[in-house]
Tab-separated table of C-alpha atoms in Angstrom:
chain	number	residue	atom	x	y	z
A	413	UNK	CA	-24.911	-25.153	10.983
A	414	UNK	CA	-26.770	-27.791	8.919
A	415	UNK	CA	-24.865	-29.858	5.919
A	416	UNK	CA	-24.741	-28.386	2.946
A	417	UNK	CA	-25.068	-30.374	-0.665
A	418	UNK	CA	-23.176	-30.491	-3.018
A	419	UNK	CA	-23.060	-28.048	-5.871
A	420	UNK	CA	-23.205	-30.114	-9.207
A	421	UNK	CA	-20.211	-30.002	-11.466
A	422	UNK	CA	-20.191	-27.629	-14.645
A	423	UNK	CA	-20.895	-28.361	-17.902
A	424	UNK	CA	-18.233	-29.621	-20.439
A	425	UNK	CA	-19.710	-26.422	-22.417
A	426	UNK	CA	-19.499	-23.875	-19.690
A	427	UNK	CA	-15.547	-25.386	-18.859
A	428	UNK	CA	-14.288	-25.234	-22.487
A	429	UNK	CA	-15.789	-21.347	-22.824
A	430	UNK	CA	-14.096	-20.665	-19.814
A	431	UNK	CA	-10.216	-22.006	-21.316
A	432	UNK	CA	-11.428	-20.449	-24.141
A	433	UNK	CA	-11.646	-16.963	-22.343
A	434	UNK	CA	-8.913	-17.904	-20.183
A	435	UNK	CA	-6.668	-18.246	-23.446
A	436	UNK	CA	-7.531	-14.985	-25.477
A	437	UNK	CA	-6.965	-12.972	-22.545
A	438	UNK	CA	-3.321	-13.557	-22.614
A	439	UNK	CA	-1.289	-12.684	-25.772
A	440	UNK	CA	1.132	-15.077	-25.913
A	441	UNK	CA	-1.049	-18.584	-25.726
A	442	UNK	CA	-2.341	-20.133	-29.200
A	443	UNK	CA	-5.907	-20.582	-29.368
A	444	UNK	CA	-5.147	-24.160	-29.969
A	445	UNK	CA	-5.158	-25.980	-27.144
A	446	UNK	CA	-8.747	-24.150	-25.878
A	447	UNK	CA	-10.401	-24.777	-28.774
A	448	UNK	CA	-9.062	-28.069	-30.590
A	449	UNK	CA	-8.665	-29.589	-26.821
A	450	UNK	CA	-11.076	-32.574	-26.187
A	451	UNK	CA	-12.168	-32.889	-22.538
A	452	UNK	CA	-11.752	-36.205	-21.110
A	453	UNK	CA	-13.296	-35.873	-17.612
A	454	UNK	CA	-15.173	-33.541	-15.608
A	455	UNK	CA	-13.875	-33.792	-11.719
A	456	UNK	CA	-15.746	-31.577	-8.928
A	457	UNK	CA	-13.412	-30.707	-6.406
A	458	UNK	CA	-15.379	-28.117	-4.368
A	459	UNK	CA	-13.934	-27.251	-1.197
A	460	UNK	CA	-14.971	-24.927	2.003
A	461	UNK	CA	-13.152	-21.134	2.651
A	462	UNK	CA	-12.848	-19.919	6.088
A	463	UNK	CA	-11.694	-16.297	6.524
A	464	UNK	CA	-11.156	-14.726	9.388
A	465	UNK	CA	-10.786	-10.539	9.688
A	466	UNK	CA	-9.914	-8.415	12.272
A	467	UNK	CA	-10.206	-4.832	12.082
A	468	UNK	CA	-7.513	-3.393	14.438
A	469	UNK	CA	-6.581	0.112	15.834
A	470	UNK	CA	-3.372	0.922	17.127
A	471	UNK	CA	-2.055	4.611	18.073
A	472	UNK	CA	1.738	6.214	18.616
A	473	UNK	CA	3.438	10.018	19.224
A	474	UNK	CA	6.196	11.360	17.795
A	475	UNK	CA	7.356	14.724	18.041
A	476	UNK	CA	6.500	17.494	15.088
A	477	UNK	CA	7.236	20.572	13.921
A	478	UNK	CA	5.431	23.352	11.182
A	479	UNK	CA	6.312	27.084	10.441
A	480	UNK	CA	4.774	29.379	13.164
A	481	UNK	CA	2.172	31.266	11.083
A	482	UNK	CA	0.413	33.021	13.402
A	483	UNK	CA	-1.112	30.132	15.704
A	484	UNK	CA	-1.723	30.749	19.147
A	485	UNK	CA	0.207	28.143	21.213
A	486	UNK	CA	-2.394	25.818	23.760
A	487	UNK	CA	0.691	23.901	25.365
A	488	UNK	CA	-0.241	25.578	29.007
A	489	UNK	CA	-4.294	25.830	28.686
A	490	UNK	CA	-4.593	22.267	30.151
A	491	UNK	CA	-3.354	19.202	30.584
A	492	UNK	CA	-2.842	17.108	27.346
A	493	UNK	CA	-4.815	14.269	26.653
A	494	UNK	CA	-3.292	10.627	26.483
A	495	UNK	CA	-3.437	8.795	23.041
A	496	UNK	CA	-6.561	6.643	23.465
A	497	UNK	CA	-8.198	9.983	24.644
A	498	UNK	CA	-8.041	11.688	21.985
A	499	UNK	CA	-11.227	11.713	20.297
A	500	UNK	CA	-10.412	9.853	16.560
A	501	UNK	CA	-13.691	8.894	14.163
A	502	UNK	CA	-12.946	5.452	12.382
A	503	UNK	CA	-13.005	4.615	9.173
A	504	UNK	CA	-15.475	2.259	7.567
A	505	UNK	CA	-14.780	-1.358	9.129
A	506	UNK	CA	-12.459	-3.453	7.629
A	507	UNK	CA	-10.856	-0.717	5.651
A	508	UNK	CA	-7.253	0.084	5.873
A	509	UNK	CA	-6.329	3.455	6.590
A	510	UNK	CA	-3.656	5.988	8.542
A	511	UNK	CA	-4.729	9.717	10.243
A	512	UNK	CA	-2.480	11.823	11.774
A	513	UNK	CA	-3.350	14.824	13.939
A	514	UNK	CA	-1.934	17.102	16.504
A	515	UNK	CA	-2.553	15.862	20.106
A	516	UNK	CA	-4.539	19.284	21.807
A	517	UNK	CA	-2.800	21.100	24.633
A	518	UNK	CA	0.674	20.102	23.128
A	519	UNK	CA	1.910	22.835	20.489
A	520	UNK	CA	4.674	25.171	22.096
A	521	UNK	CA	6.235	27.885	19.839
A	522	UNK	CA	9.854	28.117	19.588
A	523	UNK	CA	12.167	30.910	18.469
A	524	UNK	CA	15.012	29.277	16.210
A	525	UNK	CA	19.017	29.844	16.530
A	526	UNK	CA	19.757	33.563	17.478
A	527	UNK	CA	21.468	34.062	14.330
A	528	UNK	CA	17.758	33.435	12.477
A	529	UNK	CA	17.047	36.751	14.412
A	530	UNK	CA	19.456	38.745	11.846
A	531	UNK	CA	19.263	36.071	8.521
A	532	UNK	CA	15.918	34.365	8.276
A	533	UNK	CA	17.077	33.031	4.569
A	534	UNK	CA	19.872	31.149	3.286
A	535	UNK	CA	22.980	33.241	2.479
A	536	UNK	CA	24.413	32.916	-0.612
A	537	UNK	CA	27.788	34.534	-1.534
A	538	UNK	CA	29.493	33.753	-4.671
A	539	UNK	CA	33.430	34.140	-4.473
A	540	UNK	CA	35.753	35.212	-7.318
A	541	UNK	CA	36.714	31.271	-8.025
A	542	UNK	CA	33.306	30.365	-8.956
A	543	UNK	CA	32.361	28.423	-6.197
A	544	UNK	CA	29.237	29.202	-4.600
A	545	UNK	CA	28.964	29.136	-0.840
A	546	UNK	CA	25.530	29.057	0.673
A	547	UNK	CA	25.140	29.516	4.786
A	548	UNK	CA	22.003	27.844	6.343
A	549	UNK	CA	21.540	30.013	9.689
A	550	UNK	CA	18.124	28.645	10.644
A	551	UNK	CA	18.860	25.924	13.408
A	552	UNK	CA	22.701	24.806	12.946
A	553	UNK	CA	25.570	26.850	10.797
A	554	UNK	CA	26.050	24.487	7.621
A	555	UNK	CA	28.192	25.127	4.780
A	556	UNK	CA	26.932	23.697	1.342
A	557	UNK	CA	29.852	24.390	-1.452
A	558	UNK	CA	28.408	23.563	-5.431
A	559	UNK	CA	30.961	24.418	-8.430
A	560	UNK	CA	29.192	27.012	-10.761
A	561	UNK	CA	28.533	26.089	-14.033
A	562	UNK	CA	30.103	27.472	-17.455
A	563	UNK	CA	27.200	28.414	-19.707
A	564	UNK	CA	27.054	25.741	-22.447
A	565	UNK	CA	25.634	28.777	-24.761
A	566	UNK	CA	28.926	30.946	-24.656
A	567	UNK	CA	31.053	28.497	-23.120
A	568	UNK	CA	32.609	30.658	-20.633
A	569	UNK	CA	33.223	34.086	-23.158
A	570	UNK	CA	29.788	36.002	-22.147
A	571	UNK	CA	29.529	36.228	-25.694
A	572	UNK	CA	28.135	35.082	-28.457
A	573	UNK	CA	28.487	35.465	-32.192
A	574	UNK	CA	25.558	37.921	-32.180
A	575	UNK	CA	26.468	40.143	-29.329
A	576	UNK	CA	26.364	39.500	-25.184
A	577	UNK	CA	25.267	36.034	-24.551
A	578	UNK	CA	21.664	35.869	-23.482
A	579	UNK	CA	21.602	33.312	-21.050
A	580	UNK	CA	24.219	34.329	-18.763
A	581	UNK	CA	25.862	37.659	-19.554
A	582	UNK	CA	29.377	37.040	-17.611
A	583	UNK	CA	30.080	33.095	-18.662
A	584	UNK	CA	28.724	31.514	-15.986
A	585	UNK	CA	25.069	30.198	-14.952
A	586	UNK	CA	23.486	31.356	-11.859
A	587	UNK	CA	23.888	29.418	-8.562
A	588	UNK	CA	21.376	26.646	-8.878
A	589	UNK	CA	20.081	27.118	-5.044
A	590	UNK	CA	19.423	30.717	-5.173
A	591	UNK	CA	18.996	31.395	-8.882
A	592	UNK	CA	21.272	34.462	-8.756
A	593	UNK	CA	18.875	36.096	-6.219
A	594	UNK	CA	21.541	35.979	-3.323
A	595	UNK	CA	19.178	34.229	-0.760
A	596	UNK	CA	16.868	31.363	-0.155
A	597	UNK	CA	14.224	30.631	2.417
A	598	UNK	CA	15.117	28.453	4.774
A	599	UNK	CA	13.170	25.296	4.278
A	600	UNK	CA	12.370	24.661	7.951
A	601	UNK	CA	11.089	27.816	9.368
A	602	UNK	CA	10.267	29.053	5.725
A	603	UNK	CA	12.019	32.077	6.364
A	604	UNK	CA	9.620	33.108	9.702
A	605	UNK	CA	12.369	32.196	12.306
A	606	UNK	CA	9.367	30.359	14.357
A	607	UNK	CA	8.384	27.097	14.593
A	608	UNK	CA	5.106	25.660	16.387
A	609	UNK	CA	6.214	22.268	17.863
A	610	UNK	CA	3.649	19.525	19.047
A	611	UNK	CA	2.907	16.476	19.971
A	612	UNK	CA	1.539	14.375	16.487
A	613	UNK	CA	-0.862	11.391	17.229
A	614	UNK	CA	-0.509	8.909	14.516
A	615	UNK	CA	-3.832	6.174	13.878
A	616	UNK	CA	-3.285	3.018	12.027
A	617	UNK	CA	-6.868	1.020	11.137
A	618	UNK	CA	-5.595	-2.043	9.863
A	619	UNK	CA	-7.687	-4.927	8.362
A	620	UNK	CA	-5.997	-8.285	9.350
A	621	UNK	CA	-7.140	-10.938	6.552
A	622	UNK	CA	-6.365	-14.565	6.614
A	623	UNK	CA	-8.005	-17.917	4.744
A	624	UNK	CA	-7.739	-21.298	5.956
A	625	UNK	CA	-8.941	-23.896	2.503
A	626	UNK	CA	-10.306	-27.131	3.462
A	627	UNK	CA	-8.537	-29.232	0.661
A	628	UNK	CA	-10.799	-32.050	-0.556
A	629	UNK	CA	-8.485	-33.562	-3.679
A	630	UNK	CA	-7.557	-30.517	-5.473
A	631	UNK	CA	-4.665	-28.904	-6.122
A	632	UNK	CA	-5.221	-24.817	-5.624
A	633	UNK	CA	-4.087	-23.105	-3.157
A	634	UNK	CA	-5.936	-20.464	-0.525
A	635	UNK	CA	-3.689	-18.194	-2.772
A	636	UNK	CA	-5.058	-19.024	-5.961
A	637	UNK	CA	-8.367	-18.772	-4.984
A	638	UNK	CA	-7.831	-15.536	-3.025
A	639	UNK	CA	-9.732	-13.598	-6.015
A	640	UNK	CA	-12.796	-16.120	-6.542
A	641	UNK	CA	-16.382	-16.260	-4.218
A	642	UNK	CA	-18.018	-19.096	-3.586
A	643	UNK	CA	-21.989	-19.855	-2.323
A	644	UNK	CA	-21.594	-17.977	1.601
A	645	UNK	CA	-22.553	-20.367	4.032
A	646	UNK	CA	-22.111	-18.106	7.163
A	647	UNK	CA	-21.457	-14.640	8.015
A	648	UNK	CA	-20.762	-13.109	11.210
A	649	UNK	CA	-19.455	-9.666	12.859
A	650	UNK	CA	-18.829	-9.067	16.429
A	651	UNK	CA	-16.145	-6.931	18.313
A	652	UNK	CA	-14.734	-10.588	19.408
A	653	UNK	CA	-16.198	-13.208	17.664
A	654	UNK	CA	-16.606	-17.167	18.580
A	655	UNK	CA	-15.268	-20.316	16.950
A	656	UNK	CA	-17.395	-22.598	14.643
A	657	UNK	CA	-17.260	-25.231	16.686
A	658	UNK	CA	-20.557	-26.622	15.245
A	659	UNK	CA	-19.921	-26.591	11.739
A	660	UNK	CA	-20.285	-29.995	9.886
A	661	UNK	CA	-16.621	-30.052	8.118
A	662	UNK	CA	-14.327	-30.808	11.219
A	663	UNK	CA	-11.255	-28.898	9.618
A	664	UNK	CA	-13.136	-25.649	9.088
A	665	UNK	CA	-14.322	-26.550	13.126
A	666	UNK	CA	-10.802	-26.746	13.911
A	667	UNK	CA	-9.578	-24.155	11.852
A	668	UNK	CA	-11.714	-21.651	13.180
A	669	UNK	CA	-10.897	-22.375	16.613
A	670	UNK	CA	-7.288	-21.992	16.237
A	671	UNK	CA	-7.040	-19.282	14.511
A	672	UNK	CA	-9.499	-16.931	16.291
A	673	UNK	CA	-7.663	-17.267	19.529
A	674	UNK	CA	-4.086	-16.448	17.668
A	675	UNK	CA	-5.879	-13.166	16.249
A	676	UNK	CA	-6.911	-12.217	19.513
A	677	UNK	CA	-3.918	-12.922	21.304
A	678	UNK	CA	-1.459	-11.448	19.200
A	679	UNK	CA	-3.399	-8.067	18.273
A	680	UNK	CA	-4.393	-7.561	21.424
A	681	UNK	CA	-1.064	-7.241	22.688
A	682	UNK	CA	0.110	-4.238	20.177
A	683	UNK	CA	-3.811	-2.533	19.680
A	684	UNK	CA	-7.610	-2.641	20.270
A	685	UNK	CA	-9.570	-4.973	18.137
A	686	UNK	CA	-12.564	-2.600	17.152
A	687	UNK	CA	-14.248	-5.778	15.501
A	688	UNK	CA	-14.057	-9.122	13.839
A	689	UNK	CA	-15.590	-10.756	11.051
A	690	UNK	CA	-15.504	-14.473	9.896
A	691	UNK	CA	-16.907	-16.335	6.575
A	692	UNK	CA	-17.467	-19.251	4.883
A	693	UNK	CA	-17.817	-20.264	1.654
A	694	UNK	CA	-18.051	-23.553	-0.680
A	695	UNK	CA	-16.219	-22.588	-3.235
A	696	UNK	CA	-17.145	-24.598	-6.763
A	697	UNK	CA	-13.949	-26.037	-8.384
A	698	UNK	CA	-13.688	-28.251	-11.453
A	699	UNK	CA	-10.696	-29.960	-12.557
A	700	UNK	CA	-10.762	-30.834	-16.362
A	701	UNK	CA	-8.837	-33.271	-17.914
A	702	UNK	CA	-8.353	-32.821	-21.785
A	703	UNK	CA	-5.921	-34.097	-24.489
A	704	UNK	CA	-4.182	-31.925	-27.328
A	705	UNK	CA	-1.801	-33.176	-29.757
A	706	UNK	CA	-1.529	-36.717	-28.131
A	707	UNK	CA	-0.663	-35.692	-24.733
A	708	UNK	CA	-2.858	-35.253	-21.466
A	709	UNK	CA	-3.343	-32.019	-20.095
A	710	UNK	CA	-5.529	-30.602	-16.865
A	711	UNK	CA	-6.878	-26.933	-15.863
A	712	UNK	CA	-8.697	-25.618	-13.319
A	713	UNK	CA	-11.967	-23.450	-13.517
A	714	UNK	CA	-12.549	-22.129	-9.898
A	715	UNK	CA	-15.132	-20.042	-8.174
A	716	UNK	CA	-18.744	-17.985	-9.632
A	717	UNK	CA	-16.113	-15.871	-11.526
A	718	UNK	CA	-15.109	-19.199	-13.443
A	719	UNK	CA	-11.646	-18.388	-12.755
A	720	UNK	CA	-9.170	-20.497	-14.891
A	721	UNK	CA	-5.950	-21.982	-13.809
A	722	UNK	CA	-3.541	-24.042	-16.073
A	723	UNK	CA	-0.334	-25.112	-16.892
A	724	UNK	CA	-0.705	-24.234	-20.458
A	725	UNK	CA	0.608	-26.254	-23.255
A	726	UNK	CA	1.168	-23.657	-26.179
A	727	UNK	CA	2.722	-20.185	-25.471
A	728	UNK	CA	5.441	-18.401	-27.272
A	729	UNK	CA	7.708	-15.793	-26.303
A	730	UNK	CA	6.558	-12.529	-26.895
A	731	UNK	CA	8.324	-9.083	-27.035
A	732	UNK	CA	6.666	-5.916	-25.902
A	733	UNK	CA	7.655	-2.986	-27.535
């Protein structure tokens, strides 16, 4: 890679527009200090961005379960595939994003506890006391005991003023898990007493992002100028890319080096690195001394976005309501 020049220095205009902008976008800075400010000095402090991405794809099983509706079982057609077998279309690079899918030759179909035979729904029986007492008889016996309500219309009477109370007719509100209607599906077989059980294949794409900043006298950090672009110096995409050990700035050299042989040594370990992709930028950054009131102030106006970052003299406490 060949030197690069430097990029000249904004304007005093095109810096005071920008603390100008910077300052009506948030509600509780005066205007003051943008606009009755007077800039003292005009620093460059442009510095180089490496990033480094890599695009990984790692797979795992668990076991899974769905009401039987009908589905033929494959479990004994043939042999099941391993995880990297299965066939799995990627997302666009360097885009995060999770699939999961039923590994072939794996679903089984399994009849549920012998009671679910006679009761494929919840039993619910209310006793003389009130107190409802619903029966799950899918998988496991469980009892599940809930107080029933007095109606808040009649309080307890079954009548109102007006006749028979409307909402309830005895005094008391229906069960709240069967609504009065004596049963309730069970939630795991959905009342079908089958289940289809399989194998589930779960694919994480993950995009691996991390920015080295070659510091050269100001005071941001990679995290701060996370959201600006600079001038792109170099591009490159491979499925395992090589270190800049050519480029002119020694740290961005280093940098590279480093931390392309930590992303392939640790990611390699846990998942397949479908490909990598490395930048650099010279990102433009001005530091801009000005004085309001007496005092000395500084901001910072980074990137092509003109991004502003201050400590800001003149704010007030505001209340949202």
């Amino acid at each position: 890679l060949a030197p690069v020049g430097p990029i000249p220095c904004i304007s005093e205009e095109v810096a005071r527009e920008a603390f100008k902008d910077y300052a009506s976008s948030n509600c509780c800075y005066s205007n003051s200090p943008a606009e009755d400010g007077v800039i003292t000095s005009l620093e460059p402090h442009n510095t180089y961005r490496y990033r480094l991405e890599t695009f990984t794809e790692s797979r795992s099983t668990d076991w899974a379960h769905k009401p039987h509706k009908g589905e033929a079982a494959d479990f004994y057609t043939q042999p099941a595939p391993q995880p990297w077998q299965v066939q799995v279309t990627p997302p666009e690079m360097f885009t995060n994003h999770t699939q999961e899918l039923p590994v072939p030759y794996t679903s089984t179909i399994k009849v549920l506890h012998q009671i679910c035979h006679m009761m494929m729904t919840f039993v619910c029986v209310c006793v003389c006391v009130c107190v409802c007492v619903c029966v799950c008889v899918c998988v496991c016996v469980c009892v599940c005991v809930c107080v029933c309500k007095e109606c808040y219309v009649c309080h307890g009477t079954g009548k109102t003023e007006t006749g028979d109370c409307g909402r309830c007719n005895a005094g008391r509100e229906s069960c709240s898990s069967c609504n009065g209607q004596g049963t309730e599906d069970c939630e795991t077989c959905e009342g079908r007493r089958q289940l289809m059980t399989f194998i589930q294949l779960k694919v994480e794409w993950t995009n691996h992002l991390e920015d080295f900043l070659a510091q050269q006298g100001g005071s941001l950090t990679a995290k701060e100028l996370s959201s600006v672009t600079g001038k792109e110096l170099f591009k490159g995409a491979q499925n395992l890319v090589y270190p800049l050990l050519g480029f002119p700035d020694p740290a961005i050299a280093q940098a590279s080096e480093r931390m392309v042989q930590e992303h392939q040594a640790q990611y390699l370990q846990t998942s397949r690195i479908l490909q990598q992709r490395q930048t650099v930028e010279l990102i433009p950054v001005a530091k801009v001394g000005y004085k309001w009131k007496g005092d000395a102030h500084c901001y910072y106006v980074a990137g092509n976005e003109l991004h502003v970052t201050a400590d800001y003299p003149d704010t007030c406490c505001c209340v949202i309501l």
